[in-house]
Every structure is written in structure tokens, then in C-alpha cells.
mmCIF file with all atom_site columns, C-alpha atoms in Angstrom:
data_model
loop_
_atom_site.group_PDB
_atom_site.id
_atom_site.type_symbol
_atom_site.label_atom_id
_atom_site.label_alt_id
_atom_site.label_comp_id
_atom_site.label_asym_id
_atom_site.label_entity_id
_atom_site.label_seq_id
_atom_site.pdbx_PDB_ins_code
_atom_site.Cartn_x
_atom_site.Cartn_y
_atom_site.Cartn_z
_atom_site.occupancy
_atom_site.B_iso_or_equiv
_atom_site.pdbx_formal_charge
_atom_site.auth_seq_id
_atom_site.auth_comp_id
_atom_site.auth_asym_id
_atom_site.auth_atom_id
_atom_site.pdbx_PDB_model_num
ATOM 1   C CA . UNK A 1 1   ? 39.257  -21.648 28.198  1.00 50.00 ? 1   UNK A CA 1
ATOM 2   C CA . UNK A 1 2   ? 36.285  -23.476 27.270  1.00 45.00 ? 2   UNK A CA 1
ATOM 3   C CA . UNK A 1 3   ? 34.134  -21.827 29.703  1.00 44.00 ? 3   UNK A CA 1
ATOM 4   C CA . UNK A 1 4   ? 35.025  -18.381 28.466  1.00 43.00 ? 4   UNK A CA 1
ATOM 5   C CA . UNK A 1 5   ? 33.759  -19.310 25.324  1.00 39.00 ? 5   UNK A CA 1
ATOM 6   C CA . UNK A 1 6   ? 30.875  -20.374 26.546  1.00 40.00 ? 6   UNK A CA 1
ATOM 7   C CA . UNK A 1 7   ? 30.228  -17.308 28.324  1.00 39.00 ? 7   UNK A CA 1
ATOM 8   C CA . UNK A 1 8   ? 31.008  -14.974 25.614  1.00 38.00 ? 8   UNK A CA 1
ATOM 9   C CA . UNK A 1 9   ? 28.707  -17.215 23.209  1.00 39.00 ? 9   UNK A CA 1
ATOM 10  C CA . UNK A 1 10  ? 26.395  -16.694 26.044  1.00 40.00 ? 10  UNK A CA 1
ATOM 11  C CA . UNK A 1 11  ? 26.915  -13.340 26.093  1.00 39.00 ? 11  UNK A CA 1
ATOM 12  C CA . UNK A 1 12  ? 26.594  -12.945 22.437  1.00 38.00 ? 12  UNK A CA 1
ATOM 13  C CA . UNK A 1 13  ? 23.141  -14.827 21.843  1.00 38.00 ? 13  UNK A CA 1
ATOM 14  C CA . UNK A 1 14  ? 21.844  -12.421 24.915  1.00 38.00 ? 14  UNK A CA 1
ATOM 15  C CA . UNK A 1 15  ? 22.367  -9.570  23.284  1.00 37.00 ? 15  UNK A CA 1
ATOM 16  C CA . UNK A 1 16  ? 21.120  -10.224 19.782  1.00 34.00 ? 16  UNK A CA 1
ATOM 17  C CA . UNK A 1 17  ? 18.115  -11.393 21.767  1.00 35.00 ? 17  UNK A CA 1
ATOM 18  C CA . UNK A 1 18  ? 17.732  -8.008  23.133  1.00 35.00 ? 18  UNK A CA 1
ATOM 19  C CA . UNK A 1 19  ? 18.297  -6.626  20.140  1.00 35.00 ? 19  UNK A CA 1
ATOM 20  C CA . UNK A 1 20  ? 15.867  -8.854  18.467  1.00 35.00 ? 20  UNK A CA 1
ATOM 21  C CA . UNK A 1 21  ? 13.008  -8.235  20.744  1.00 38.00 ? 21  UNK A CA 1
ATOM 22  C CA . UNK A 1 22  ? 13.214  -4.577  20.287  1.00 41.00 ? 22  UNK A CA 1
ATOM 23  C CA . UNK A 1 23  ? 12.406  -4.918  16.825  1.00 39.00 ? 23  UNK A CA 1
ATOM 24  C CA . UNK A 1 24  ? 8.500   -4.745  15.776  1.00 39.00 ? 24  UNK A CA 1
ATOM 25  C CA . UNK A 1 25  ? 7.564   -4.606  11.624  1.00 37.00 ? 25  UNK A CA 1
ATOM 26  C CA . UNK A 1 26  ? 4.888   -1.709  12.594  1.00 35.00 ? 26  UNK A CA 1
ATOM 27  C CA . UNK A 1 27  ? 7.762   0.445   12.106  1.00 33.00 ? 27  UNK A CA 1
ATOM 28  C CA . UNK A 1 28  ? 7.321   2.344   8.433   1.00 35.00 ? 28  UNK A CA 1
ATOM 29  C CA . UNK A 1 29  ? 9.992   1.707   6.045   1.00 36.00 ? 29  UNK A CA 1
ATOM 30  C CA . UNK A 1 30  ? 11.913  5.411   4.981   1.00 34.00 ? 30  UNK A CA 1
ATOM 31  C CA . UNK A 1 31  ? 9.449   6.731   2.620   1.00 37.00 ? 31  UNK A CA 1
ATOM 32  C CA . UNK A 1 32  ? 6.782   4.982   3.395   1.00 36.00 ? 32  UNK A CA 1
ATOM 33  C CA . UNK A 1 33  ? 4.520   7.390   5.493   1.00 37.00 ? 33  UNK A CA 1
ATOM 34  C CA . UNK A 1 34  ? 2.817   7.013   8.705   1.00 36.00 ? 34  UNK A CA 1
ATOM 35  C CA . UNK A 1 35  ? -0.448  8.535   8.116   1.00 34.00 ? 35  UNK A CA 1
ATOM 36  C CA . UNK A 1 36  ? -2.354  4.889   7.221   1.00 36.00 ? 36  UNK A CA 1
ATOM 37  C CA . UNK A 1 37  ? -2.695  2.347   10.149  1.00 36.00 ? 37  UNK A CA 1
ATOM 38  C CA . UNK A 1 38  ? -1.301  -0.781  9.636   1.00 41.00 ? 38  UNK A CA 1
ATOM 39  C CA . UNK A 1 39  ? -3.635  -3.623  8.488   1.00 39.00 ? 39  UNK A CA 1
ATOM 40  C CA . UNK A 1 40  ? -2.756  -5.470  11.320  1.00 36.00 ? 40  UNK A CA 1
ATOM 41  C CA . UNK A 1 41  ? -3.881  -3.188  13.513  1.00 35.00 ? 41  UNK A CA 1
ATOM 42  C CA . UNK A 1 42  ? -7.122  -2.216  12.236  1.00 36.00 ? 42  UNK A CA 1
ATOM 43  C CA . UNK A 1 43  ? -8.035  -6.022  11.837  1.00 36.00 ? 43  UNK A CA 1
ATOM 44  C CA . UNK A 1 44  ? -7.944  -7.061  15.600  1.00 35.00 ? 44  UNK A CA 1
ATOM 45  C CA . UNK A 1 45  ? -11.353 -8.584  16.367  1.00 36.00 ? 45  UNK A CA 1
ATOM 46  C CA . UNK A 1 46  ? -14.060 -7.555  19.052  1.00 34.00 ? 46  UNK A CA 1
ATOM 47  C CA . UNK A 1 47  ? -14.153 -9.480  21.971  1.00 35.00 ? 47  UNK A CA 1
ATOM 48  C CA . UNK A 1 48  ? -16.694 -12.180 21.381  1.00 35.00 ? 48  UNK A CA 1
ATOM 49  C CA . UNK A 1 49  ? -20.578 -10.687 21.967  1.00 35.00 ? 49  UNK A CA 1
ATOM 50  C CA . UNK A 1 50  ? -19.248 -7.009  21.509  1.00 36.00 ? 50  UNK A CA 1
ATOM 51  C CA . UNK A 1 51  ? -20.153 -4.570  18.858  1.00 42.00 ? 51  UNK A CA 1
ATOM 52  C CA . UNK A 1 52  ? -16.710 -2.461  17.661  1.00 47.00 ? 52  UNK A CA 1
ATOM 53  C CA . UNK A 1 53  ? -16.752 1.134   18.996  1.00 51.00 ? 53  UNK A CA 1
ATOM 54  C CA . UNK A 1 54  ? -18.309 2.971   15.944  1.00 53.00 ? 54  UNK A CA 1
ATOM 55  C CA . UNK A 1 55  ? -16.031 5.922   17.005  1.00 70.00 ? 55  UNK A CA 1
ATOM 56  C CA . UNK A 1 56  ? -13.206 4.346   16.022  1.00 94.00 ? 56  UNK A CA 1
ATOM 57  C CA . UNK A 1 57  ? -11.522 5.893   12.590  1.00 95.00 ? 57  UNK A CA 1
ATOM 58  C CA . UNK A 1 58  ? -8.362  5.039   10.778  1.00 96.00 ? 58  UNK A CA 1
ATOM 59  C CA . UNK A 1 59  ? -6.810  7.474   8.785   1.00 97.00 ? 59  UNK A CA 1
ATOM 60  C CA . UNK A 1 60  ? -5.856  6.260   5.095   1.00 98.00 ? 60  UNK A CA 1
ATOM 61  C CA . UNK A 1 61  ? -3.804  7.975   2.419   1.00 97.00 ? 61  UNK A CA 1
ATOM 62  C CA . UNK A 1 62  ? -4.673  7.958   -1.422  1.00 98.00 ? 62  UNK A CA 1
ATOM 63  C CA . UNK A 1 63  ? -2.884  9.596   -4.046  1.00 98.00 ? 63  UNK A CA 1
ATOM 64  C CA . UNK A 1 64  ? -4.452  11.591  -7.392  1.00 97.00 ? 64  UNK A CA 1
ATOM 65  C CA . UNK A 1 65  ? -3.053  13.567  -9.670  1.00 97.00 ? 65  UNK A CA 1
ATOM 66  C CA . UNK A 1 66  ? -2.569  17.162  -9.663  1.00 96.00 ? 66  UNK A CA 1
ATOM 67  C CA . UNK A 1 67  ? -4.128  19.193  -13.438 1.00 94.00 ? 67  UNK A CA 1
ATOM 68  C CA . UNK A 1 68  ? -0.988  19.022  -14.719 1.00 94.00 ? 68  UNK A CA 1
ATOM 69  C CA . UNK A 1 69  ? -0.833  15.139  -14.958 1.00 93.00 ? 69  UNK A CA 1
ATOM 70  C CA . UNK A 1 70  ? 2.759   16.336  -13.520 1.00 95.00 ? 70  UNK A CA 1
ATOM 71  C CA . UNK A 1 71  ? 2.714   14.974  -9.657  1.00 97.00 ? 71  UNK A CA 1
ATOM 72  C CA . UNK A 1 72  ? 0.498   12.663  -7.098  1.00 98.00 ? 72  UNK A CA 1
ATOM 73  C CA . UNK A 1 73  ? -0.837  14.498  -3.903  1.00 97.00 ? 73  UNK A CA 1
ATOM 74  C CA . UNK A 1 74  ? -1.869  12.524  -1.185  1.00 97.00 ? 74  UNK A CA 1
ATOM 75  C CA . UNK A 1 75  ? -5.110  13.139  0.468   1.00 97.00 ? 75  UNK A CA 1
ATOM 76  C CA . UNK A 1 76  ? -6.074  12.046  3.883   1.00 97.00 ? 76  UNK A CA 1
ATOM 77  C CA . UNK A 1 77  ? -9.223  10.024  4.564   1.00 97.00 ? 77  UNK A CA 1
ATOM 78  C CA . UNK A 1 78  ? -10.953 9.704   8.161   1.00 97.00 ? 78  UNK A CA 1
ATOM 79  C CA . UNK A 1 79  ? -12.913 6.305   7.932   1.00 97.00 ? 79  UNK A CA 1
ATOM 80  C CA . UNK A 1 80  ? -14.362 3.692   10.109  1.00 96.00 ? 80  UNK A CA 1
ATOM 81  C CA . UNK A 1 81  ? -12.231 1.412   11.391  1.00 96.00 ? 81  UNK A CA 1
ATOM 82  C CA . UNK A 1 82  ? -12.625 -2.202  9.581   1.00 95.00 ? 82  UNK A CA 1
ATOM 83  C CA . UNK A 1 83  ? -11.156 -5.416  8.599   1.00 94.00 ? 83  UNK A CA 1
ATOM 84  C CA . UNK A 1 84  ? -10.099 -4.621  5.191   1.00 95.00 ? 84  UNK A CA 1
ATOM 85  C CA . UNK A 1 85  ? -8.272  -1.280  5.014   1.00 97.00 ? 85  UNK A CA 1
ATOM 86  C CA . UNK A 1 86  ? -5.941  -1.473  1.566   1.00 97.00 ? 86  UNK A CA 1
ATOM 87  C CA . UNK A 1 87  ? -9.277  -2.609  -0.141  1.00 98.00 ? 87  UNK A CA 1
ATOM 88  C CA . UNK A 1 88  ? -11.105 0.727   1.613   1.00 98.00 ? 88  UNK A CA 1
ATOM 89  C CA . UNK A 1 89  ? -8.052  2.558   0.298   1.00 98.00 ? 89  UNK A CA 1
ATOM 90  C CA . UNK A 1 90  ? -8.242  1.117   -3.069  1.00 98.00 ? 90  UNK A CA 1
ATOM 91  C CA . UNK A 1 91  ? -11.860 1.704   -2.965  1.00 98.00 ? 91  UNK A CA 1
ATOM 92  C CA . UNK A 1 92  ? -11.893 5.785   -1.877  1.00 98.00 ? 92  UNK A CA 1
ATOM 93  C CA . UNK A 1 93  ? -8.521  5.867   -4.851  1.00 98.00 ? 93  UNK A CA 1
ATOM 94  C CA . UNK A 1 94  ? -11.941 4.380   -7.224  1.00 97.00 ? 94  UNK A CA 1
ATOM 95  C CA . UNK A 1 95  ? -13.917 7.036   -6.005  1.00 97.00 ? 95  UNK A CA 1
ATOM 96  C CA . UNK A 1 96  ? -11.934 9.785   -7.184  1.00 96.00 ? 96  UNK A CA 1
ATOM 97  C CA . UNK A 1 97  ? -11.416 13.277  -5.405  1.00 95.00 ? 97  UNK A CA 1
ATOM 98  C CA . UNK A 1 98  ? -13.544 15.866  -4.378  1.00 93.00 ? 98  UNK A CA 1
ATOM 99  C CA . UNK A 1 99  ? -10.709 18.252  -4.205  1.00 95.00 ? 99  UNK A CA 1
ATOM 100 C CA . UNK A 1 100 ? -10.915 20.848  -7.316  1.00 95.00 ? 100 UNK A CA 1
ATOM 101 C CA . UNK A 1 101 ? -7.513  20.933  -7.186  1.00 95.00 ? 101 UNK A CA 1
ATOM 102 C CA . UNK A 1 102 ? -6.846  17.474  -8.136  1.00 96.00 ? 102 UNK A CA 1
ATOM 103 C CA . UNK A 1 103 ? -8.423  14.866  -10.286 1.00 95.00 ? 103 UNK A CA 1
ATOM 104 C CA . UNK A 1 104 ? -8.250  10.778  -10.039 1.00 94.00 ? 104 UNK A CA 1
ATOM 105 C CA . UNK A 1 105 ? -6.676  8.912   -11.884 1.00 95.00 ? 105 UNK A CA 1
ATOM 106 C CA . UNK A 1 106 ? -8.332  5.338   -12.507 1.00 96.00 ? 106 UNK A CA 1
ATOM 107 C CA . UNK A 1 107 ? -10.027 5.151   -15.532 1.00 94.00 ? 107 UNK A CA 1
ATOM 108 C CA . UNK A 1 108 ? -14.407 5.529   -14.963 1.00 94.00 ? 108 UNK A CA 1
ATOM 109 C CA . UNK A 1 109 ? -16.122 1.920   -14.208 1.00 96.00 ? 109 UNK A CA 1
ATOM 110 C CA . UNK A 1 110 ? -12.782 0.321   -12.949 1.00 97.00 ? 110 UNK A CA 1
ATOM 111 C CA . UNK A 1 111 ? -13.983 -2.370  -10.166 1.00 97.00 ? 111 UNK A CA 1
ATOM 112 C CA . UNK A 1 112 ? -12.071 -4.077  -7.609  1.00 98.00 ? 112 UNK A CA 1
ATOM 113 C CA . UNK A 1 113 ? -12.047 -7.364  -7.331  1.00 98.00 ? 113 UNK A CA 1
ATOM 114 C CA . UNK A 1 114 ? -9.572  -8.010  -4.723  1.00 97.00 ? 114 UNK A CA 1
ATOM 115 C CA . UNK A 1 115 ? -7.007  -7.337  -2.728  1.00 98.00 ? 115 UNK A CA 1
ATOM 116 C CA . UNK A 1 116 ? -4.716  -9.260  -0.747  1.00 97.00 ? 116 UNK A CA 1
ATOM 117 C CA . UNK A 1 117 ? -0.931  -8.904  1.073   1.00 97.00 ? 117 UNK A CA 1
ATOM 118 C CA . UNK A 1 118 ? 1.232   -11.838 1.074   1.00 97.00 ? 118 UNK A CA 1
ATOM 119 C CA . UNK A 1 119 ? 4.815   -11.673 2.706   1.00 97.00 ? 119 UNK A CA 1
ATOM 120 C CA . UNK A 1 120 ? 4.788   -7.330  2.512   1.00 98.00 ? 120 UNK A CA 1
ATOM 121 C CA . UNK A 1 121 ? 3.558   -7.726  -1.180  1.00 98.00 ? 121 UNK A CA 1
ATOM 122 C CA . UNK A 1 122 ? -0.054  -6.854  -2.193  1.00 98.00 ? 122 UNK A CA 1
ATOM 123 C CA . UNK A 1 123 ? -2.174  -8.147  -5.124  1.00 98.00 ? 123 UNK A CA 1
ATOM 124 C CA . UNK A 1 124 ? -4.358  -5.578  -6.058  1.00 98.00 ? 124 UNK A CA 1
ATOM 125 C CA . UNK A 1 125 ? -6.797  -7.123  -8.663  1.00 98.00 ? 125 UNK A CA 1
ATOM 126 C CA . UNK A 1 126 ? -8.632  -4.967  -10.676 1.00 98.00 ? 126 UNK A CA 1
ATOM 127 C CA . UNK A 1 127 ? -11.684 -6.224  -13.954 1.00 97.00 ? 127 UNK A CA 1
ATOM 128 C CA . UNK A 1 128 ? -10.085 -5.683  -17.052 1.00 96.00 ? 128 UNK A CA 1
ATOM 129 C CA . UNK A 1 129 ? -12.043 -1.891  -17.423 1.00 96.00 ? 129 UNK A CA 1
ATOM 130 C CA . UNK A 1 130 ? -8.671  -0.816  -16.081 1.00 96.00 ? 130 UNK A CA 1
ATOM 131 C CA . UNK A 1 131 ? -7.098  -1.807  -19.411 1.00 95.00 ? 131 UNK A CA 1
ATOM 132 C CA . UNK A 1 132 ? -10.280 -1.086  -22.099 1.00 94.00 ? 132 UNK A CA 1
ATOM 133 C CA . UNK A 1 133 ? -11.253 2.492   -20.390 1.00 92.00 ? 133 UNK A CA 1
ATOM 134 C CA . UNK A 1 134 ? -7.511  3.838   -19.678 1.00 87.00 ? 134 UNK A CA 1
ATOM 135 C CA . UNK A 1 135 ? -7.107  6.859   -22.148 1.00 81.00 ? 135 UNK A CA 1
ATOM 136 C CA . UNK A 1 136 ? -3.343  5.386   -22.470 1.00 71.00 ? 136 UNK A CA 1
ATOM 137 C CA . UNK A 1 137 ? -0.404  7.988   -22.859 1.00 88.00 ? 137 UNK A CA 1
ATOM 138 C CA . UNK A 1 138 ? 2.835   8.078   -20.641 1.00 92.00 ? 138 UNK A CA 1
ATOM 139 C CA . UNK A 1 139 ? 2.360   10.529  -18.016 1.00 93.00 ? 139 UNK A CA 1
ATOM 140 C CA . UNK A 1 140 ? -1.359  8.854   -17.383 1.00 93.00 ? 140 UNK A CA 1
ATOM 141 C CA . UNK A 1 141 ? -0.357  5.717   -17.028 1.00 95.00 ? 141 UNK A CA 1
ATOM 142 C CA . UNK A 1 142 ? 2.656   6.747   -14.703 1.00 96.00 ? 142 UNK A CA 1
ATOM 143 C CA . UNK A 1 143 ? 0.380   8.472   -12.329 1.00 96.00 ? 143 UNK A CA 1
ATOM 144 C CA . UNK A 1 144 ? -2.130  5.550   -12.649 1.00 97.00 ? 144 UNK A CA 1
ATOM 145 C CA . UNK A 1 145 ? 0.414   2.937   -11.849 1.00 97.00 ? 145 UNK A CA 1
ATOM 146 C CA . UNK A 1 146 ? 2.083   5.307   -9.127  1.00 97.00 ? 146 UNK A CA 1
ATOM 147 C CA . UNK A 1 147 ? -0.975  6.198   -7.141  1.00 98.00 ? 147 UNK A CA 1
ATOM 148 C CA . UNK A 1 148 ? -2.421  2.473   -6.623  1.00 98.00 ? 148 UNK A CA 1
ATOM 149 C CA . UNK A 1 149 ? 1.237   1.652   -5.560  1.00 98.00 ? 149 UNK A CA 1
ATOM 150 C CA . UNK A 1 150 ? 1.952   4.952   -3.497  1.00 98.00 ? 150 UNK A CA 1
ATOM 151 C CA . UNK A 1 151 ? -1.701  4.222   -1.639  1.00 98.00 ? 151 UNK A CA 1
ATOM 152 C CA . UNK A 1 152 ? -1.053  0.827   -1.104  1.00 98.00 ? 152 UNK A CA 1
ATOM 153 C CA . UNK A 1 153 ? 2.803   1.269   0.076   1.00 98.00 ? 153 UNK A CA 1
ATOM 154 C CA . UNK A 1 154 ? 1.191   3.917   2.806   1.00 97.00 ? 154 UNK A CA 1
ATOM 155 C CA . UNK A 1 155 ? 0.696   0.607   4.766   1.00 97.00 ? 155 UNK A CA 1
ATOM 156 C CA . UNK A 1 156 ? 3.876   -0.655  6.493   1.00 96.00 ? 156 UNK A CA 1
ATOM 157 C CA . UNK A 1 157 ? 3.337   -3.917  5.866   1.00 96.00 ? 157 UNK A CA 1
ATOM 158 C CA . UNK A 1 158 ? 3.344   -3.343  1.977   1.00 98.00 ? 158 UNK A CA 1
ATOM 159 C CA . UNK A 1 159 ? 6.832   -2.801  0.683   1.00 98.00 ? 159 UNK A CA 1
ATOM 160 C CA . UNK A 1 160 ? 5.514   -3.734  -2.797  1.00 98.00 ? 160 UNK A CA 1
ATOM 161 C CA . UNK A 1 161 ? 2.540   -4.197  -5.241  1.00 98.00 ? 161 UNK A CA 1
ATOM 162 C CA . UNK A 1 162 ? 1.496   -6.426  -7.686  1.00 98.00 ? 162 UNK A CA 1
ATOM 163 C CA . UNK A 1 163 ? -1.099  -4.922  -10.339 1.00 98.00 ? 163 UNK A CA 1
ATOM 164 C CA . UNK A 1 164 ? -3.507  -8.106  -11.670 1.00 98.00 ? 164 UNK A CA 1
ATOM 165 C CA . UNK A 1 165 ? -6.366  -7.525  -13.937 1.00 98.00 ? 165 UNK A CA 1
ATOM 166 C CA . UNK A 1 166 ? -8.876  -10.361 -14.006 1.00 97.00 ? 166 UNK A CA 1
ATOM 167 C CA . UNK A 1 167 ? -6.672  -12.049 -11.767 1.00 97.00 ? 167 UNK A CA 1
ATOM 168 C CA . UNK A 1 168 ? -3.556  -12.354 -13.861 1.00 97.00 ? 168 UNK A CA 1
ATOM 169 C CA . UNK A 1 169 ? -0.048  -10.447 -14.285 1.00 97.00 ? 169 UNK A CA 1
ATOM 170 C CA . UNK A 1 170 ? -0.353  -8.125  -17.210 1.00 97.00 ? 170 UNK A CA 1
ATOM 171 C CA . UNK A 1 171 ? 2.681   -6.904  -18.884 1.00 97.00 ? 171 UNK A CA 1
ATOM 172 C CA . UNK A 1 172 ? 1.183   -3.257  -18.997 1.00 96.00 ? 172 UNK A CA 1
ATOM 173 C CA . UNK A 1 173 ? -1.802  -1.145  -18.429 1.00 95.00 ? 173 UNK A CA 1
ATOM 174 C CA . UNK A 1 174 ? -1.210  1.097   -21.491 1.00 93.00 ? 174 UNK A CA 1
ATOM 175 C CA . UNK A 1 175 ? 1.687   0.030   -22.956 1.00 93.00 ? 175 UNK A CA 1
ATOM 176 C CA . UNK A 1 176 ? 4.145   2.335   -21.235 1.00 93.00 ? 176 UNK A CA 1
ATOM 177 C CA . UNK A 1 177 ? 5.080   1.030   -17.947 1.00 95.00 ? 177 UNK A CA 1
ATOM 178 C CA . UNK A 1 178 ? 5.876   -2.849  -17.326 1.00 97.00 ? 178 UNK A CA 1
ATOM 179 C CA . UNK A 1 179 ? 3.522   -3.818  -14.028 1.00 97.00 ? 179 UNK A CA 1
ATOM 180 C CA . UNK A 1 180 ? 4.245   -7.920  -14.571 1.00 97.00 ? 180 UNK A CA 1
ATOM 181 C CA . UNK A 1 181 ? 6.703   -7.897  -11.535 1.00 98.00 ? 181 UNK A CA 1
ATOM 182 C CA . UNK A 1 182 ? 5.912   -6.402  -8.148  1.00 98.00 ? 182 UNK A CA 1
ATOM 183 C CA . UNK A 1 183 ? 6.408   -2.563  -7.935  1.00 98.00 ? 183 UNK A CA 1
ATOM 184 C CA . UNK A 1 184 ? 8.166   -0.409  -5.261  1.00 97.00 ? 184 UNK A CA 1
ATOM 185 C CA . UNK A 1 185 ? 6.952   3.064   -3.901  1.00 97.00 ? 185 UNK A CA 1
ATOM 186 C CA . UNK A 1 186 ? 7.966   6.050   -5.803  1.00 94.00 ? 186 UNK A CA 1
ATOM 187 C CA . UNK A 1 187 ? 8.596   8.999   -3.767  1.00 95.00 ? 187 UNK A CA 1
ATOM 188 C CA . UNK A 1 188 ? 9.682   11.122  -7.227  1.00 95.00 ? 188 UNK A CA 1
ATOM 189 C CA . UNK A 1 189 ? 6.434   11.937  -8.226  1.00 96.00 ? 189 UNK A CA 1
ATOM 190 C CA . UNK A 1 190 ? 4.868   12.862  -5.247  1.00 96.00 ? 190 UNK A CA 1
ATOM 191 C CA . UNK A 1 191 ? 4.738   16.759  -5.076  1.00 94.00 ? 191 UNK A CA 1
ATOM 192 C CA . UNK A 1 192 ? 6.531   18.579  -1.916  1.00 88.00 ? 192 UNK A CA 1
#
């Protein structure tokens, strides 16, 4: 008897073995995308005394607004390949859009100051221009909030984000939304 338990406890730890090894985290949540390459990825070092190809491109995703103020689009970006890939994502989501069809969303002079992903959260800190410069109303500050999380949640090792400005929680950028608590992706208010 006892070595029938053993064998079937034997058995058992096998298989979730197996079925732990199969498992990877590169694997995108539902709704999160695919287009972006995972951080990890992109930030695996040259071999010591090499140059990186300067062919290599990653592909990142950033969200603005359509005229409306109604819905996010997501527009693909070809880029170099690099060490820091939400804060080149955050960075082209600064830049705005050259598509006519769509304008940004972050309010003009907004700087970065950092970003940073602990345990599938990211801290995206921004100067406090993201407060003083935001025109405020609802539906602006919804696709504000919404396309620094949506761009950042592109990544699968993001699940959520955590808006700072001068490196502290803020209960709100405009008084609308409250962004002191990490945020999840929505998928709403992206346009099909």
C-alpha cells in the first residue's frame, strides 16, 4: 500500500512538472496584444566586445485618440531595438501622431521622468505638466489615462500601471478618473 502511494505521489509531482515547464510568462494575457516585444526580450545584452545589429527593430504599439475624443487607435511603431522599450513607447505616445486621422492625447510639454516594471506592474512617472497643461474634461482625461495604460499593457509583462507625477501617487489627473491604485487595460475604448 505504501508504495502505491508513493508511486502515484510520484506520478503526480511528474506531471505538474511537465505541466509546469511548459509554461513561459512571454505568453500575452487575453487582451493584451502581441504586436510589442516583450521587455525582456529586447533587453538581452551583446556579447561582450560586439556592437548590436543596427538592423534589429521591435515593433511597439501606442494608442491616440481618434477626432471624436470617442475611441483610442493603436498605431504601430518600427524602432531600433534597445534596452528600454515601455520608456521608447511612452516616449513616441509624448510625441504625438502624425496620422491626420488621429490626434495625441498628452497634454504639450509633458516629460518623462521614468519608467519602471516591478512584479507585471509599471510606474510610469511623468513632471507634474501632466496635471497643470491637461485641458481637464471627462472624455480627455479617459483617453489620456487609457492610452498610457493601453501602450504600456501592449507589453506582456505589464498586467497593470501605476500613473506617478513627480514621483508620487496622485489621486487624479483632472479630477475625473481615480489613477492612485494601479490600473488594468481597457479594451472598451479601443475602436474595432
Amino acid at each position: 500500500m505504501r508504495n502505491k502511494l508513493t508511486l502515484l505521489l510520484a506520478a503526480l509531482l511528474l506531471t505538474v512538472t511537465f505541466l509546469l515547464a511548459g509554461c513561459d510568462g512571454a505568453t500575452p494575457a487575453p487582451g493584451q496584444g502581441g504586436t510589442a516585444i516583450p521587455p525582456k526580450a529586447a533587453e538581452q545584452p551583446s556579447p561582450a566586445g560586439t556592437a548590436p545589429n543596427s538592423e534589429s527593430t521591435m515593433q511597439l504599439t501606442v494608442y491616440h485618440a481618434t477626432k471624436d475624443a470617442m475611441y483610442l487607435v493603436p498605431e504601430i511603431h518600427k524602432v531600433p531595438v534597445n534596452s528600454h522599450p515601455a520608456r521608447t513607447a511612452i516616449e513616441l505616445l509624448l510625441a504625438g501622431t502624425k496620422n491626420t486621422e488621429l490626434v495625441g492625447v498628452m497634454p504639450a510639454g509633458v516629460k518623462l521622468k521614468n519608467v519602471k516594471v516591478k512584479e507585471h506592474i509599471a510606474y510610469v512617472d511623468f513632471d507634474d505638466t501632466l496635471i497643470k497643461k491637461n485641458k481637464g474634461g471627462s472624455a480627455g482625461e479617459i483617453l489620456l489615462v487609457g492610452a498610457i495604460v493601453n501602450t504600456l499593457t501592449e507589453f506582456p509583462d505589464i498586467q497593470k500601471v501605476q500613473i506617478l507625477v513627480g514621483g508620487k501617487k496622485v489621486e487624479t489627473i483632472a479630477g475625473h478618473i481615480d489613477v492612485s491604485e494601479p490600473l488594468s487595460r481597457s479594451e472598451q475604448i479601443i475602436k474595432k
